[in-house]
Amino acid sequence: MPPSHPFDDDKLREECGVFGVVGVADAANFVALGLHALQHRGQEAGGIVTHDPDQGFNSARRFGYVRDNFTNQQVMDTLPGPIGIGHVRYSTAGSKGNTQIRDVQPFFGEFSMGGAAIAHNGNITNADALRRELIDRGSIFQSSSDSECIIHLMARSLQRDIPERMKDALRRVEGAFSVVAMTRTKLIGVRDPLGVRPLVLGQLGDGWVLSSETCALDIIGADFVREIEPGEMVVITAEQGVKSHRPFEQSRPRFCIFEHVYFSRPDSILGGRSVYETRRQIGVELAREAPADADLVCPVPDSGTPAAIGFSQEAGIPYAMGIIRNQYMGRTFIEPTEQIRNMGVRLKLNINRALVKGKRIVLVDDSVVRGTTSVKIREMLLDAGASEVHFRIASPPTAWPCFYGVDTPNREKLLAATMSEDEMREHLGVDSLRFISLNGLYRAVGESKGRDPQAPQYCDACFSGEYPVAPSDMIEKGFALKAAE
């Protein structure tokens, strides 16, 4: 079974990371390294598919971490060839705990013109409707993943090659998708017309790489070339290099702003901007908008660290590691006993007592989702002798669920959906609580005038409730969109 996450249930989770390479010897080794660098995007399961001219397509799919599964030479020896793709995943909220190995990507399909494998990051918002249609027309699904719809749509296309069939399929799909796919000789990358989820292109000697983030290029020594543009498809071969296609009608891009806040690794580059520097700048904006009279600025590690540094620098309050993270949690407590579970975040975080005793603490975190972890950390700080606790949050209140590839609780479980900022402060029991404003967040990511309410530059639906693509499946189930103001 996949590892559970009993101590991280108060964080939003990106659901997937994708990686692919063509034109290199032993492609699977590079894919495994790339997936290891993308492990933060999905820690439940991973898979690799390769193709070898002599042995054909081969795949390996496993639950757990990349390091536990794809450093085994016996496994890697079963994945020969100069082309390969891989995927790491979390399950969606609806299927968590019920994941089967058949749900683990990449998915593979055999077509009349040859086989193809596909790995998908994002979420198809009309997947239920597509699945019903496809089943009514005779398709037999092997998984519960919405991504499998793409394979079935490709199978029903009348186009004569796989890239054209993929164009046909993705034109039927709504929502967010960054796709990495492969045939026997071609590596294919596609972003949806809004470019909600990231995808980048790199070069490794004479070979080419596609990845969810630039940090995975670094680990294999590949050079960053550019981002795949919103609405673009690239078809790459070792012989002919990169060919670009535009299969969709052009739309105004709406990249996920939460990638800047939390999902992406701080050593990645997004939109030409350092993720670390953006997060530090969020802390600067937060200090300007919500100053605090305090003795120390402390991050909730590790995601709050860059913003805490920026807050400290702008406010002139010393930065300190008041909370220490246990870096060796790993999978030690896959099946925790009730007694261990009740210990909660103490297994993951510990207070630096000598530092915080008698001090007024500004605690900087990336987000507040349910608030359960925030309450426990406040209790731990006060137990350790802190005189005051002031929360500063490096994102606006998360009041709406994401339907584009992020594991978000139901709206009624989001603290900001039912409480005002003052009510949340009282609920958390802290001396003060402030979130960065949506305009402040936009300034931190480089939009000097803040958010344009008529034409937002990013997807910020989790904060604003304004969905750039209507979540049609959820609306059908009764989800109520935000009323027009």
PDB file of N, CA, C and O in Angstrom, residues 1-2 15-16 44-47 61-63 87-92 94-108 118-120 131 141-148:
ATOM      1  N   MET A   1       0.846  -1.204   0.000  1.00  0.00           N
ATOM      2  CA  MET A   1       0.000   0.000   0.000  1.00  0.00           C
ATOM      3  C   MET A   1       0.880   1.254   0.000  1.00  0.00           C
ATOM      4  O   MET A   1       2.005   1.235   0.467  1.00  0.00           O
ATOM      5  N   PRO A   2       0.334   2.387  -0.486  1.00  0.00           N
ATOM      6  CA  PRO A   2       1.104   3.607  -0.516  1.00  0.00           C
ATOM      7  C   PRO A   2       1.307   4.167   0.873  1.00  0.00           C
ATOM      8  O   PRO A   2       0.537   3.875   1.789  1.00  0.00           O
ATOM      9  N   GLU A  15      -0.665  17.225  -7.176  1.00  0.00           N
ATOM     10  CA  GLU A  15      -0.947  15.814  -7.346  1.00  0.00           C
ATOM     11  C   GLU A  15       0.043  15.063  -8.218  1.00  0.00           C
ATOM     12  O   GLU A  15       0.063  13.839  -8.182  1.00  0.00           O
ATOM     13  N   CYS A  16       0.850  15.743  -9.030  1.00  0.00           N
ATOM     14  CA  CYS A  16       1.671  14.991  -9.966  1.00  0.00           C
ATOM     15  C   CYS A  16       2.919  15.750 -10.390  1.00  0.00           C
ATOM     16  O   CYS A  16       2.954  16.982 -10.376  1.00  0.00           O
ATOM     17  N   GLU A  44       3.194   9.404  -3.334  1.00  0.00           N
ATOM     18  CA  GLU A  44       2.431   8.183  -3.109  1.00  0.00           C
ATOM     19  C   GLU A  44       2.899   7.040  -4.007  1.00  0.00           C
ATOM     20  O   GLU A  44       2.984   5.892  -3.572  1.00  0.00           O
ATOM     21  N   ALA A  45       3.186   7.350  -5.273  1.00  0.00           N
ATOM     22  CA  ALA A  45       3.544   6.295  -6.216  1.00  0.00           C
ATOM     23  C   ALA A  45       4.278   6.897  -7.400  1.00  0.00           C
ATOM     24  O   ALA A  45       4.231   8.118  -7.614  1.00  0.00           O
ATOM     25  N   GLY A  46       4.935   6.051  -8.164  1.00  0.00           N
ATOM     26  CA  GLY A  46       5.636   6.518  -9.352  1.00  0.00           C
ATOM     27  C   GLY A  46       5.744   5.410 -10.383  1.00  0.00           C
ATOM     28  O   GLY A  46       5.597   4.215 -10.075  1.00  0.00           O
ATOM     29  N   GLY A  47       6.003   5.818 -11.627  1.00  0.00           N
ATOM     30  CA  GLY A  47       6.140   4.841 -12.687  1.00  0.00           C
ATOM     31  C   GLY A  47       7.041   5.338 -13.797  1.00  0.00           C
ATOM     32  O   GLY A  47       7.216   6.551 -13.966  1.00  0.00           O
ATOM     33  N   ARG A  61       5.857   0.199 -12.340  1.00  0.00           N
ATOM     34  CA  ARG A  61       5.024   1.099 -11.529  1.00  0.00           C
ATOM     35  C   ARG A  61       5.033   0.597 -10.098  1.00  0.00           C
ATOM     36  O   ARG A  61       4.842  -0.599  -9.854  1.00  0.00           O
ATOM     37  N   ARG A  62       5.275   1.520  -9.172  1.00  0.00           N
ATOM     38  CA  ARG A  62       5.436   1.117  -7.782  1.00  0.00           C
ATOM     39  C   ARG A  62       4.790   2.146  -6.845  1.00  0.00           C
ATOM     40  O   ARG A  62       4.750   3.339  -7.134  1.00  0.00           O
ATOM     41  N   PHE A  63       4.327   1.672  -5.688  1.00  0.00           N
ATOM     42  CA  PHE A  63       3.941   2.570  -4.608  1.00  0.00           C
ATOM     43  C   PHE A  63       5.186   3.007  -3.855  1.00  0.00           C
ATOM     44  O   PHE A  63       6.155   2.243  -3.725  1.00  0.00           O
ATOM     45  N   HIS A  87       6.428   9.439 -13.998  1.00  0.00           N
ATOM     46  CA  HIS A  87       5.351  10.161 -13.316  1.00  0.00           C
ATOM     47  C   HIS A  87       5.434   9.869 -11.828  1.00  0.00           C
ATOM     48  O   HIS A  87       5.702   8.739 -11.420  1.00  0.00           O
ATOM     49  N   VAL A  88       5.259  10.896 -10.989  1.00  0.00           N
ATOM     50  CA  VAL A  88       5.042  10.712  -9.553  1.00  0.00           C
ATOM     51  C   VAL A  88       3.689  11.317  -9.215  1.00  0.00           C
ATOM     52  O   VAL A  88       3.281  12.308  -9.818  1.00  0.00           O
ATOM     53  N   ARG A  89       3.009  10.736  -8.238  1.00  0.00           N
ATOM     54  CA  ARG A  89       1.634  11.152  -8.010  1.00  0.00           C
ATOM     55  C   ARG A  89       1.255  11.147  -6.541  1.00  0.00           C
ATOM     56  O   ARG A  89       1.836  10.422  -5.717  1.00  0.00           O
ATOM     57  N   TYR A  90       0.267  11.977  -6.233  1.00  0.00           N
ATOM     58  CA  TYR A  90      -0.627  11.793  -5.100  1.00  0.00           C
ATOM     59  C   TYR A  90      -1.970  11.396  -5.684  1.00  0.00           C
ATOM     60  O   TYR A  90      -2.297  11.787  -6.810  1.00  0.00           O
ATOM     61  N   SER A  91      -2.785  10.695  -4.929  1.00  0.00           N
ATOM     62  CA  SER A  91      -4.137  10.435  -5.388  1.00  0.00           C
ATOM     63  C   SER A  91      -4.986  11.676  -5.144  1.00  0.00           C
ATOM     64  O   SER A  91      -4.631  12.557  -4.364  1.00  0.00           O
ATOM     65  N   THR A  92      -6.116  11.735  -5.817  1.00  0.00           N
ATOM     66  CA  THR A  92      -7.045  12.840  -5.588  1.00  0.00           C
ATOM     67  C   THR A  92      -7.781  12.599  -4.279  1.00  0.00           C
ATOM     68  O   THR A  92      -7.789  11.503  -3.734  1.00  0.00           O
ATOM     69  N   GLY A  94     -10.859  12.237  -3.677  1.00  0.00           N
ATOM     70  CA  GLY A  94     -11.924  11.251  -3.750  1.00  0.00           C
ATOM     71  C   GLY A  94     -11.439   9.817  -3.697  1.00  0.00           C
ATOM     72  O   GLY A  94     -12.161   8.931  -3.269  1.00  0.00           O
ATOM     73  N   SER A  95     -10.199   9.563  -4.153  1.00  0.00           N
ATOM     74  CA  SER A  95      -9.726   8.187  -4.217  1.00  0.00           C
ATOM     75  C   SER A  95      -8.665   7.865  -3.192  1.00  0.00           C
ATOM     76  O   SER A  95      -8.141   6.773  -3.161  1.00  0.00           O
ATOM     77  N   LYS A  96      -8.327   8.822  -2.325  1.00  0.00           N
ATOM     78  CA  LYS A  96      -7.235   8.604  -1.373  1.00  0.00           C
ATOM     79  C   LYS A  96      -7.541   7.405  -0.480  1.00  0.00           C
ATOM     80  O   LYS A  96      -8.629   7.257   0.056  1.00  0.00           O
ATOM     81  N   GLY A  97      -6.566   6.541  -0.361  1.00  0.00           N
ATOM     82  CA  GLY A  97      -6.732   5.340   0.440  1.00  0.00           C
ATOM     83  C   GLY A  97      -7.254   4.164  -0.355  1.00  0.00           C
ATOM     84  O   GLY A  97      -7.232   3.036   0.110  1.00  0.00           O
ATOM     85  N   ASN A  98      -7.762   4.412  -1.586  1.00  0.00           N
ATOM     86  CA  ASN A  98      -8.290   3.333  -2.408  1.00  0.00           C
ATOM     87  C   ASN A  98      -7.481   3.139  -3.684  1.00  0.00           C
ATOM     88  O   ASN A  98      -7.924   2.465  -4.606  1.00  0.00           O
ATOM     89  N   THR A  99      -6.310   3.739  -3.753  1.00  0.00           N
ATOM     90  CA  THR A  99      -5.512   3.674  -4.965  1.00  0.00           C
ATOM     91  C   THR A  99      -5.047   2.244  -5.237  1.00  0.00           C
ATOM     92  O   THR A  99      -4.589   1.544  -4.340  1.00  0.00           O
ATOM     93  N   GLN A 100      -5.170   1.836  -6.488  1.00  0.00           N
ATOM     94  CA  GLN A 100      -4.674   0.550  -6.940  1.00  0.00           C
ATOM     95  C   GLN A 100      -3.469   0.789  -7.854  1.00  0.00           C
ATOM     96  O   GLN A 100      -3.297   1.881  -8.405  1.00  0.00           O
ATOM     97  N   ILE A 101      -2.660  -0.241  -8.043  1.00  0.00           N
ATOM     98  CA  ILE A 101      -1.482  -0.076  -8.889  1.00  0.00           C
ATOM     99  C   ILE A 101      -1.890   0.277 -10.321  1.00  0.00           C
ATOM    100  O   ILE A 101      -1.153   0.948 -11.044  1.00  0.00           O
ATOM    101  N   ARG A 102      -3.087  -0.106 -10.728  1.00  0.00           N
ATOM    102  CA  ARG A 102      -3.541   0.237 -12.079  1.00  0.00           C
ATOM    103  C   ARG A 102      -3.780   1.729 -12.254  1.00  0.00           C
ATOM    104  O   ARG A 102      -3.901   2.208 -13.385  1.00  0.00           O
ATOM    105  N   ASP A 103      -3.890   2.470 -11.141  1.00  0.00           N
ATOM    106  CA  ASP A 103      -4.079   3.920 -11.222  1.00  0.00           C
ATOM    107  C   ASP A 103      -2.761   4.668 -11.391  1.00  0.00           C
ATOM    108  O   ASP A 103      -2.763   5.876 -11.614  1.00  0.00           O
ATOM    109  N   VAL A 104      -1.647   3.971 -11.235  1.00  0.00           N
ATOM    110  CA  VAL A 104      -0.341   4.629 -11.265  1.00  0.00           C
ATOM    111  C   VAL A 104       0.095   4.829 -12.720  1.00  0.00           C
ATOM    112  O   VAL A 104       0.061   3.898 -13.536  1.00  0.00           O
ATOM    113  N   GLN A 105       0.485   6.047 -13.031  1.00  0.00           N
ATOM    114  CA  GLN A 105       0.932   6.376 -14.384  1.00  0.00           C
ATOM    115  C   GLN A 105       2.448   6.142 -14.516  1.00  0.00           C
ATOM    116  O   GLN A 105       3.118   5.974 -13.513  1.00  0.00           O
ATOM    117  N   PRO A 106       2.947   6.175 -15.772  1.00  0.00           N
ATOM    118  CA  PRO A 106       2.303   6.448 -17.048  1.00  0.00           C
ATOM    119  C   PRO A 106       1.355   5.327 -17.482  1.00  0.00           C
ATOM    120  O   PRO A 106       1.562   4.161 -17.172  1.00  0.00           O
ATOM    121  N   PHE A 107       0.298   5.746 -18.248  1.00  0.00           N
ATOM    122  CA  PHE A 107      -0.603   4.792 -18.871  1.00  0.00           C
ATOM    123  C   PHE A 107      -0.075   4.454 -20.265  1.00  0.00           C
ATOM    124  O   PHE A 107       0.545   5.287 -20.925  1.00  0.00           O
ATOM    125  N   PHE A 108      -0.364   3.229 -20.699  1.00  0.00           N
ATOM    126  CA  PHE A 108       0.116   2.752 -22.000  1.00  0.00           C
ATOM    127  C   PHE A 108      -1.052   2.262 -22.830  1.00  0.00           C
ATOM    128  O   PHE A 108      -1.992   1.654 -22.311  1.00  0.00           O
ATOM    129  N   ILE A 118       1.557   7.736 -21.728  1.00  0.00           N
ATOM    130  CA  ILE A 118       1.200   9.111 -21.406  1.00  0.00           C
ATOM    131  C   ILE A 118       1.228   9.327 -19.902  1.00  0.00           C
ATOM    132  O   ILE A 118       0.800   8.463 -19.123  1.00  0.00           O
ATOM    133  N   ALA A 119       1.786  10.459 -19.482  1.00  0.00           N
ATOM    134  CA  ALA A 119       1.812  10.878 -18.074  1.00  0.00           C
ATOM    135  C   ALA A 119       1.224  12.282 -18.000  1.00  0.00           C
ATOM    136  O   ALA A 119       1.578  13.149 -18.800  1.00  0.00           O
ATOM    137  N   HIS A 120       0.361  12.508 -17.042  1.00  0.00           N
ATOM    138  CA  HIS A 120      -0.460  13.726 -17.000  1.00  0.00           C
ATOM    139  C   HIS A 120      -0.373  14.381 -15.633  1.00  0.00           C
ATOM    140  O   HIS A 120      -0.532  13.718 -14.613  1.00  0.00           O
ATOM    141  N   ARG A 131     -15.978  10.082 -19.466  1.00  0.00           N
ATOM    142  CA  ARG A 131     -15.949   8.657 -19.122  1.00  0.00           C
ATOM    143  C   ARG A 131     -17.300   8.006 -19.442  1.00  0.00           C
ATOM    144  O   ARG A 131     -17.342   6.903 -20.019  1.00  0.00           O
ATOM    145  N   PHE A 141     -12.507   0.841 -19.164  1.00  0.00           N
ATOM    146  CA  PHE A 141     -11.493   1.543 -18.372  1.00  0.00           C
ATOM    147  C   PHE A 141     -10.819   0.572 -17.406  1.00  0.00           C
ATOM    148  O   PHE A 141     -11.457  -0.311 -16.832  1.00  0.00           O
ATOM    149  N   GLN A 142      -9.514   0.767 -17.228  1.00  0.00           N
ATOM    150  CA  GLN A 142      -8.728  -0.075 -16.339  1.00  0.00           C
ATOM    151  C   GLN A 142      -8.415   0.609 -15.013  1.00  0.00           C
ATOM    152  O   GLN A 142      -7.934  -0.039 -14.089  1.00  0.00           O
ATOM    153  N   SER A 143      -8.637   1.937 -14.904  1.00  0.00           N
ATOM    154  CA  SER A 143      -8.251   2.681 -13.699  1.00  0.00           C
ATOM    155  C   SER A 143      -9.368   3.633 -13.318  1.00  0.00           C
ATOM    156  O   SER A 143     -10.356   3.813 -14.050  1.00  0.00           O
ATOM    157  N   SER A 144      -9.188   4.284 -12.173  1.00  0.00           N
ATOM    158  CA  SER A 144     -10.121   5.328 -11.743  1.00  0.00           C
ATOM    159  C   SER A 144      -9.606   6.721 -12.081  1.00  0.00           C
ATOM    160  O   SER A 144     -10.225   7.714 -11.726  1.00  0.00           O
ATOM    161  N   SER A 145      -8.479   6.805 -12.779  1.00  0.00           N
ATOM    162  CA  SER A 145      -7.841   8.093 -13.068  1.00  0.00           C
ATOM    163  C   SER A 145      -8.527   8.797 -14.234  1.00  0.00           C
ATOM    164  O   SER A 145      -8.843   8.176 -15.260  1.00  0.00           O
ATOM    165  N   ASP A 146      -8.719  10.109 -14.087  1.00  0.00           N
ATOM    166  CA  ASP A 146      -9.286  10.883 -15.192  1.00  0.00           C
ATOM    167  C   ASP A 146      -8.344  10.904 -16.393  1.00  0.00           C
ATOM    168  O   ASP A 146      -8.769  11.064 -17.536  1.00  0.00           O
ATOM    169  N   SER A 147      -7.045  10.707 -16.145  1.00  0.00           N
ATOM    170  CA  SER A 147      -6.065  10.762 -17.222  1.00  0.00           C
ATOM    171  C   SER A 147      -6.275   9.661 -18.261  1.00  0.00           C
ATOM    172  O   SER A 147      -5.893   9.811 -19.424  1.00  0.00           O
ATOM    173  N   GLU A 148      -6.888   8.543 -17.857  1.00  0.00           N
ATOM    174  CA  GLU A 148      -7.091   7.451 -18.796  1.00  0.00           C
ATOM    175  C   GLU A 148      -8.047   7.843 -19.917  1.00  0.00           C
ATOM    176  O   GLU A 148      -8.014   7.244 -21.006  1.00  0.00           O
TER     177      GLU A 148
END
